[in-house]
PDB file of C-alpha atoms in Angstrom:
ATOM      1  CA  ASN A   2       0.000   0.000   0.000  1.00 62.00           C
ATOM      2  CA  ALA A   3       1.218   3.487  -0.832  1.00 71.00           C
ATOM      3  CA  GLY A   4       2.039   5.665   2.124  1.00 93.00           C
ATOM      4  CA  VAL A   5       4.627   6.657   4.697  1.00 96.00           C
ATOM      5  CA  THR A   6       6.635   3.912   6.401  1.00 96.00           C
ATOM      6  CA  GLN A   7       8.424   4.514   9.689  1.00 96.00           C
ATOM      7  CA  THR A   8      10.895   2.200  11.391  1.00 95.00           C
ATOM      8  CA  PRO A   9      11.200   1.118  14.110  1.00 96.00           C
ATOM      9  CA  LYS A  10       7.731   1.202  15.696  1.00 94.00           C
ATOM     10  CA  PHE A  11       9.072   0.981  19.239  1.00 96.00           C
ATOM     11  CA  GLN A  12      12.458   1.682  20.779  1.00 96.00           C
ATOM     12  CA  VAL A  13      13.926   1.931  24.253  1.00 97.00           C
ATOM     13  CA  LEU A  14      17.226   3.774  24.618  1.00 97.00           C
ATOM     14  CA  LYS A  15      19.499   4.479  27.519  1.00 97.00           C
ATOM     15  CA  THR A  16      20.478   8.081  28.181  1.00 98.00           C
ATOM     16  CA  GLY A  17      23.396   9.020  25.953  1.00 97.00           C
ATOM     17  CA  GLN A  18      22.768   6.397  23.287  1.00 97.00           C
ATOM     18  CA  SER A  19      22.229   7.389  19.682  1.00 96.00           C
ATOM     19  CA  MET A  20      19.777   6.162  17.108  1.00 96.00           C
ATOM     20  CA  THR A  21      18.254   7.001  13.748  1.00 97.00           C
ATOM     21  CA  LEU A  22      14.549   6.938  12.974  1.00 98.00           C
ATOM     22  CA  GLN A  23      13.854   6.026   9.386  1.00 97.00           C
ATOM     23  CA  CYS A  24      11.055   7.355   7.187  1.00 97.00           C
ATOM     24  CA  ALA A  25      10.245   6.550   3.570  1.00 97.00           C
ATOM     25  CA  GLN A  26       7.352   7.568   1.313  1.00 97.00           C
ATOM     26  CA  ASP A  27       6.365   6.130  -2.040  1.00 96.00           C
ATOM     27  CA  MET A  28       3.940   8.820  -3.215  1.00 94.00           C
ATOM     28  CA  ASN A  29       6.512  10.985  -5.014  1.00 94.00           C
ATOM     29  CA  HIS A  30       5.893  13.771  -2.498  1.00 94.00           C
ATOM     30  CA  ASN A  31       8.272  16.703  -2.473  1.00 93.00           C
ATOM     31  CA  SER A  32       8.047  17.700   1.191  1.00 93.00           C
ATOM     32  CA  MET A  33       8.686  15.671   4.322  1.00 95.00           C
ATOM     33  CA  TYR A  34       8.401  16.459   8.030  1.00 95.00           C
ATOM     34  CA  TRP A  35       9.277  15.157  11.475  1.00 97.00           C
ATOM     35  CA  TYR A  36       6.979  15.918  14.413  1.00 97.00           C
ATOM     36  CA  ARG A  37       6.967  14.775  18.006  1.00 97.00           C
ATOM     37  CA  GLN A  38       3.739  14.230  19.939  1.00 94.00           C
ATOM     38  CA  ASP A  39       3.596  14.732  23.685  1.00 92.00           C
ATOM     39  CA  PRO A  40       0.483  14.616  25.888  1.00 84.00           C
ATOM     40  CA  GLY A  41      -1.283  17.971  26.086  1.00 81.00           C
ATOM     41  CA  MET A  42       1.118  19.587  23.640  1.00 83.00           C
ATOM     42  CA  GLY A  43      -0.126  18.321  20.323  1.00 88.00           C
ATOM     43  CA  LEU A  44       2.388  17.862  17.561  1.00 92.00           C
ATOM     44  CA  ARG A  45       5.496  19.996  17.436  1.00 94.00           C
ATOM     45  CA  LEU A  46       7.622  20.341  14.332  1.00 94.00           C
ATOM     46  CA  ILE A  47      11.216  19.180  14.739  1.00 97.00           C
ATOM     47  CA  TYR A  48      12.616  19.508  11.214  1.00 96.00           C
ATOM     48  CA  TYR A  49      11.231  19.604   7.740  1.00 94.00           C
ATOM     49  CA  SER A  50      12.412  19.273   4.170  1.00 94.00           C
ATOM     50  CA  ALA A  51      10.436  21.356   1.704  1.00 89.00           C
ATOM     51  CA  SER A  52      12.133  19.656  -1.234  1.00 90.00           C
ATOM     52  CA  GLU A  53      14.900  17.187  -1.968  1.00 91.00           C
ATOM     53  CA  GLY A  54      18.241  18.656  -0.963  1.00 89.00           C
ATOM     54  CA  THR A  55      16.895  21.106   1.618  1.00 93.00           C
ATOM     55  CA  THR A  56      16.247  20.804   5.347  1.00 95.00           C
ATOM     56  CA  ASP A  57      15.153  23.412   7.872  1.00 93.00           C
ATOM     57  CA  LYS A  58      14.637  23.654  11.604  1.00 94.00           C
ATOM     58  CA  GLY A  59      11.186  23.589  13.087  1.00 92.00           C
ATOM     59  CA  GLU A  60       9.934  24.567  16.499  1.00 91.00           C
ATOM     60  CA  VAL A  61      11.964  22.085  18.597  1.00 95.00           C
ATOM     61  CA  PRO A  62      15.159  21.083  16.722  1.00 97.00           C
ATOM     62  CA  ASN A  63      17.612  20.911  19.632  1.00 96.00           C
ATOM     63  CA  GLY A  64      19.105  17.455  20.125  1.00 96.00           C
ATOM     64  CA  TYR A  65      18.139  16.240  16.656  1.00 98.00           C
ATOM     65  CA  ASN A  66      19.623  16.102  13.193  1.00 97.00           C
ATOM     66  CA  VAL A  67      18.051  15.108   9.894  1.00 98.00           C
ATOM     67  CA  SER A  68      19.086  13.854   6.494  1.00 97.00           C
ATOM     68  CA  ARG A  69      17.038  13.997   3.302  1.00 96.00           C
ATOM     69  CA  LEU A  70      18.759  11.069   1.699  1.00 89.00           C
ATOM     70  CA  ASN A  71      16.765  11.262  -1.535  1.00 95.00           C
ATOM     71  CA  LYS A  72      13.248  12.198  -2.536  1.00 95.00           C
ATOM     72  CA  ARG A  73      11.804   9.158  -0.769  1.00 97.00           C
ATOM     73  CA  GLU A  74      13.699   9.079   2.509  1.00 97.00           C
ATOM     74  CA  PHE A  75      14.007  11.492   5.440  1.00 98.00           C
ATOM     75  CA  SER A  76      15.762  10.269   8.578  1.00 98.00           C
ATOM     76  CA  LEU A  77      15.878  11.735  12.088  1.00 98.00           C
ATOM     77  CA  ARG A  78      18.920  11.179  14.287  1.00 98.00           C
ATOM     78  CA  LEU A  79      19.273  11.518  18.028  1.00 97.00           C
ATOM     79  CA  GLU A  80      22.992  11.853  18.742  1.00 93.00           C
ATOM     80  CA  SER A  81      22.825  11.573  22.525  1.00 96.00           C
ATOM     81  CA  ALA A  82      19.380  10.633  23.762  1.00 96.00           C
ATOM     82  CA  ALA A  83      17.921  12.330  26.824  1.00 97.00           C
ATOM     83  CA  PRO A  84      14.808  11.429  28.873  1.00 96.00           C
ATOM     84  CA  SER A  85      13.163  14.636  27.581  1.00 96.00           C
ATOM     85  CA  GLN A  86      13.174  13.049  24.128  1.00 97.00           C
ATOM     86  CA  THR A  87      10.785  10.343  25.259  1.00 97.00           C
ATOM     87  CA  SER A  88       7.887  10.863  22.867  1.00 97.00           C
ATOM     88  CA  VAL A  89       6.004   9.523  19.887  1.00 95.00           C
ATOM     89  CA  TYR A  90       7.634  10.598  16.637  1.00 97.00           C
ATOM     90  CA  PHE A  91       5.690  11.016  13.428  1.00 96.00           C
ATOM     91  CA  CYS A  92       6.986  11.417   9.931  1.00 96.00           C
ATOM     92  CA  ALA A  93       4.730  13.003   7.313  1.00 95.00           C
ATOM     93  CA  SER A  94       4.903  13.917   3.664  1.00 95.00           C
ATOM     94  CA  SER A  95       3.018  16.228   1.331  1.00 92.00           C
ATOM     95  CA  VAL A  96       2.937  17.121  -2.319  1.00 89.00           C
ATOM     96  CA  SER A  97       4.276  20.590  -1.637  1.00 78.00           C
ATOM     97  CA  GLY A  98       5.578  22.719   1.178  1.00 67.00           C
ATOM     98  CA  GLY A  99       2.915  23.954   3.564  1.00 64.00           C
ATOM     99  CA  GLY A 100       0.801  20.851   3.245  1.00 63.00           C
ATOM    100  CA  ASP A 101      -1.971  22.583   1.314  1.00 71.00           C
ATOM    101  CA  TYR A 102      -2.990  19.281  -0.218  1.00 74.00           C
ATOM    102  CA  GLY A 103      -2.850  17.506   3.128  1.00 83.00           C
ATOM    103  CA  TYR A 104      -0.201  15.544   4.929  1.00 91.00           C
ATOM    104  CA  THR A 105       0.132  11.771   4.873  1.00 92.00           C
ATOM    105  CA  PHE A 106       1.424  10.512   8.208  1.00 93.00           C
ATOM    106  CA  GLY A 107       3.315   7.398   9.139  1.00 94.00           C
ATOM    107  CA  SER A 108       2.103   5.243  12.026  1.00 93.00           C
ATOM    108  CA  GLY A 109       4.700   6.622  14.429  1.00 94.00           C
ATOM    109  CA  THR A 110       7.704   5.525  16.475  1.00 95.00           C
ATOM    110  CA  ARG A 111       7.236   5.289  20.232  1.00 95.00           C
ATOM    111  CA  LEU A 112      10.593   6.136  21.831  1.00 97.00           C
ATOM    112  CA  THR A 113      11.402   5.776  25.501  1.00 97.00           C
ATOM    113  CA  VAL A 114      14.684   7.079  26.901  1.00 97.00           C
ATOM    114  CA  VAL A 115      15.587   5.730  30.334  1.00 96.00           C
TER     115      VAL A 115
ATOM    116  CA  ALA B  22       3.820  33.783  14.126  1.00 74.00           C
ATOM    117  CA  GLN B  23       0.891  31.541  13.356  1.00 82.00           C
ATOM    118  CA  SER B  24      -0.797  29.701  16.181  1.00 89.00           C
ATOM    119  CA  VAL B  25      -3.905  27.663  16.789  1.00 93.00           C
ATOM    120  CA  ALA B  26      -5.770  27.001  20.020  1.00 95.00           C
ATOM    121  CA  GLN B  27      -8.124  24.206  20.973  1.00 96.00           C
ATOM    122  CA  PRO B  28      -9.720  25.315  24.237  1.00 95.00           C
ATOM    123  CA  GLU B  29     -11.242  21.947  25.179  1.00 96.00           C
ATOM    124  CA  ASP B  30      -9.145  18.959  26.180  1.00 95.00           C
ATOM    125  CA  GLN B  31     -12.168  16.681  25.887  1.00 97.00           C
ATOM    126  CA  VAL B  32     -15.662  16.840  24.440  1.00 98.00           C
ATOM    127  CA  ASN B  33     -18.330  14.353  25.445  1.00 98.00           C
ATOM    128  CA  VAL B  34     -21.449  13.821  23.359  1.00 98.00           C
ATOM    129  CA  ALA B  35     -24.158  11.186  23.126  1.00 98.00           C
ATOM    130  CA  GLU B  36     -24.477   9.140  19.961  1.00 98.00           C
ATOM    131  CA  GLY B  37     -26.903  10.738  17.539  1.00 97.00           C
ATOM    132  CA  ASN B  38     -26.418  14.236  18.925  1.00 98.00           C
ATOM    133  CA  PRO B  39     -24.614  17.008  17.042  1.00 97.00           C
ATOM    134  CA  LEU B  40     -20.997  17.625  17.947  1.00 97.00           C
ATOM    135  CA  THR B  41     -18.712  20.643  17.838  1.00 98.00           C
ATOM    136  CA  VAL B  42     -14.965  20.718  18.416  1.00 98.00           C
ATOM    137  CA  LYS B  43     -13.639  24.239  18.776  1.00 98.00           C
ATOM    138  CA  CYS B  44     -10.585  25.845  17.208  1.00 98.00           C
ATOM    139  CA  THR B  45      -9.387  29.430  17.090  1.00 97.00           C
ATOM    140  CA  TYR B  46      -6.415  30.723  15.171  1.00 95.00           C
ATOM    141  CA  SER B  47      -4.009  33.597  14.912  1.00 92.00           C
ATOM    142  CA  VAL B  48      -2.277  34.311  11.615  1.00 86.00           C
ATOM    143  CA  SER B  49      -0.901  37.156   9.627  1.00 83.00           C
ATOM    144  CA  GLY B  50      -2.454  37.189   6.207  1.00 82.00           C
ATOM    145  CA  ASN B  51      -4.995  34.757   4.865  1.00 83.00           C
ATOM    146  CA  PRO B  52      -5.393  31.612   6.950  1.00 87.00           C
ATOM    147  CA  TYR B  53      -4.942  28.099   5.616  1.00 90.00           C
ATOM    148  CA  LEU B  54      -6.760  25.868   8.115  1.00 93.00           C
ATOM    149  CA  PHE B  55      -6.993  22.110   8.538  1.00 94.00           C
ATOM    150  CA  TRP B  56      -8.545  19.390  10.683  1.00 96.00           C
ATOM    151  CA  TYR B  57      -6.914  16.009  11.285  1.00 96.00           C
ATOM    152  CA  VAL B  58      -8.108  12.979  13.264  1.00 96.00           C
ATOM    153  CA  GLN B  59      -6.022  10.432  15.143  1.00 94.00           C
ATOM    154  CA  TYR B  60      -7.327   7.018  16.128  1.00 91.00           C
ATOM    155  CA  PRO B  61      -5.507   5.050  18.875  1.00 86.00           C
ATOM    156  CA  ASN B  62      -1.983   3.952  17.951  1.00 81.00           C
ATOM    157  CA  ARG B  63      -2.281   5.457  14.484  1.00 84.00           C
ATOM    158  CA  GLY B  64      -0.893   8.423  12.619  1.00 86.00           C
ATOM    159  CA  LEU B  65      -3.041  11.461  11.887  1.00 91.00           C
ATOM    160  CA  GLN B  66      -5.499  11.409   9.002  1.00 93.00           C
ATOM    161  CA  PHE B  67      -6.567  14.435   6.976  1.00 92.00           C
ATOM    162  CA  LEU B  68     -10.249  15.386   7.432  1.00 94.00           C
ATOM    163  CA  LEU B  69     -10.754  18.704   5.671  1.00 94.00           C
ATOM    164  CA  LYS B  70      -9.235  22.072   4.867  1.00 92.00           C
ATOM    165  CA  TYR B  71     -10.132  25.699   4.266  1.00 93.00           C
ATOM    166  CA  ILE B  72      -8.020  27.655   1.802  1.00 87.00           C
ATOM    167  CA  THR B  73     -10.518  30.033   0.253  1.00 83.00           C
ATOM    168  CA  GLY B  74     -14.140  30.110  -0.883  1.00 85.00           C
ATOM    169  CA  ASP B  75     -17.232  29.001   1.012  1.00 89.00           C
ATOM    170  CA  ASN B  76     -17.081  29.375   4.766  1.00 92.00           C
ATOM    171  CA  LEU B  77     -18.625  25.928   5.261  1.00 95.00           C
ATOM    172  CA  VAL B  78     -16.194  23.202   4.273  1.00 95.00           C
ATOM    173  CA  LYS B  79     -17.222  19.560   3.946  1.00 95.00           C
ATOM    174  CA  GLY B  80     -14.798  16.732   4.585  1.00 93.00           C
ATOM    175  CA  SER B  81     -14.467  13.028   5.226  1.00 90.00           C
ATOM    176  CA  TYR B  82     -16.799  10.857   7.351  1.00 92.00           C
ATOM    177  CA  GLY B  83     -19.609  13.454   7.364  1.00 95.00           C
ATOM    178  CA  PHE B  84     -17.573  16.126   9.126  1.00 97.00           C
ATOM    179  CA  GLU B  85     -17.722  19.784   8.202  1.00 97.00           C
ATOM    180  CA  ALA B  86     -16.085  22.932   9.516  1.00 97.00           C
ATOM    181  CA  GLU B  87     -17.200  26.533   9.595  1.00 96.00           C
ATOM    182  CA  PHE B  88     -14.683  29.274   8.941  1.00 96.00           C
ATOM    183  CA  ASN B  89     -15.514  32.532  10.731  1.00 95.00           C
ATOM    184  CA  LYS B  90     -13.103  35.322   9.917  1.00 93.00           C
ATOM    185  CA  SER B  91     -14.488  37.863  12.394  1.00 94.00           C
ATOM    186  CA  GLN B  92     -14.214  35.401  15.292  1.00 95.00           C
ATOM    187  CA  THR B  93     -10.989  33.820  13.954  1.00 95.00           C
ATOM    188  CA  SER B  94     -12.513  30.407  14.439  1.00 97.00           C
ATOM    189  CA  PHE B  95     -12.655  27.164  12.500  1.00 97.00           C
ATOM    190  CA  HIS B  96     -14.924  24.827  14.468  1.00 98.00           C
ATOM    191  CA  LEU B  97     -15.377  21.199  13.458  1.00 98.00           C
ATOM    192  CA  LYS B  98     -18.958  19.946  13.349  1.00 98.00           C
ATOM    193  CA  LYS B  99     -21.017  16.869  12.618  1.00 97.00           C
ATOM    194  CA  PRO B 100     -24.844  16.745  12.667  1.00 97.00           C
ATOM    195  CA  SER B 101     -25.092  13.280  14.237  1.00 97.00           C
ATOM    196  CA  ALA B 102     -22.223  11.713  16.186  1.00 97.00           C
ATOM    197  CA  LEU B 103     -21.251   8.059  15.982  1.00 97.00           C
ATOM    198  CA  VAL B 104     -19.435   6.006  18.613  1.00 96.00           C
ATOM    199  CA  SER B 105     -16.799   5.346  15.965  1.00 95.00           C
ATOM    200  CA  ASP B 106     -16.082   9.105  15.825  1.00 96.00           C
ATOM    201  CA  SER B 107     -14.383   8.814  19.219  1.00 96.00           C
ATOM    202  CA  ALA B 108     -10.787   9.890  18.597  1.00 96.00           C
ATOM    203  CA  LEU B 109      -8.300  12.723  19.036  1.00 96.00           C
ATOM    204  CA  TYR B 110      -8.891  15.730  16.783  1.00 97.00           C
ATOM    205  CA  PHE B 111      -6.288  18.294  15.807  1.00 96.00           C
ATOM    206  CA  CYS B 112      -6.755  21.703  14.262  1.00 96.00           C
ATOM    207  CA  ALA B 113      -3.811  23.044  12.258  1.00 94.00           C
ATOM    208  CA  VAL B 114      -2.779  26.231  10.512  1.00 91.00           C
ATOM    209  CA  ARG B 115      -0.219  26.688   7.799  1.00 87.00           C
ATOM    210  CA  ASP B 116       2.919  28.415   8.992  1.00 73.00           C
ATOM    211  CA  MET B 117       3.698  30.692   6.076  1.00 68.00           C
ATOM    212  CA  GLY B 118       7.280  31.185   7.208  1.00 68.00           C
ATOM    213  CA  ARG B 119       8.212  27.546   7.653  1.00 65.00           C
ATOM    214  CA  ARG B 120       5.962  26.147   4.940  1.00 76.00           C
ATOM    215  CA  ALA B 121       4.708  23.539   7.397  1.00 85.00           C
ATOM    216  CA  LEU B 122       1.650  23.015   9.563  1.00 89.00           C
ATOM    217  CA  THR B 123       1.385  24.180  13.159  1.00 90.00           C
ATOM    218  CA  PHE B 124      -0.943  21.941  15.160  1.00 92.00           C
ATOM    219  CA  GLY B 125      -3.123  22.650  18.158  1.00 93.00           C
ATOM    220  CA  SER B 126      -2.906  20.616  21.348  1.00 93.00           C
ATOM    221  CA  GLY B 127      -5.736  18.319  20.339  1.00 95.00           C
ATOM    222  CA  THR B 128      -9.246  17.608  21.625  1.00 96.00           C
ATOM    223  CA  ARG B 129     -10.357  14.145  22.625  1.00 96.00           C
ATOM    224  CA  LEU B 130     -13.895  13.392  21.455  1.00 97.00           C
ATOM    225  CA  GLN B 131     -15.814  10.752  23.388  1.00 97.00           C
ATOM    226  CA  VAL B 132     -19.142   9.629  21.915  1.00 97.00           C
ATOM    227  CA  GLN B 133     -21.234   7.623  24.356  1.00 96.00           C
ATOM    228  CA  PRO B 134     -23.679   4.965  23.106  1.00 95.00           C
TER     229      PRO B 134
END
């Protein structure tokens, strides 16, 4: 099925460990996004890539890095995980920047940092 | 900067009754407004959007939203609620600077049988 695929679905890290969250879309979308979801705070934008070859910071970029590997793939890296990064992470894609035609979301990665 | 507020953490409604989930926004320029729904352990799904045109926008699953420029609101409505409508609903506004969506904090809708 066409859509946005995120891996892994669940992960437990120890403080200080690093990991990369993977995201791939097969809809030929130009723009891709990483959000984190925390209770009572909705979704907050971490980084986004309006088009292949570009990445920009969102609302909460500290502690994260991203790579737009190609048009399909947009990865999120935590270099040194902290308990404050415990969250559910969602990747999304859209035809164009701004999401005027709607976002398609992945099913999320539930990350716990202990 | 653009922002969106959802003043209710939870809305409870009986099945068959009309429902309203509230959203207010703050933008500079013309607003681009959206509603998304999230079912348990799933990603968000697009419901509807307002870009321009009629103030009443119709979307998926029988939902509609009313854009009110003077009140800076974009409330989500449905004439007759279903138990299966129980989910988390997010209002969003396009951030013109970042070319991405800014989401509200979400409202949990509980429809009782």
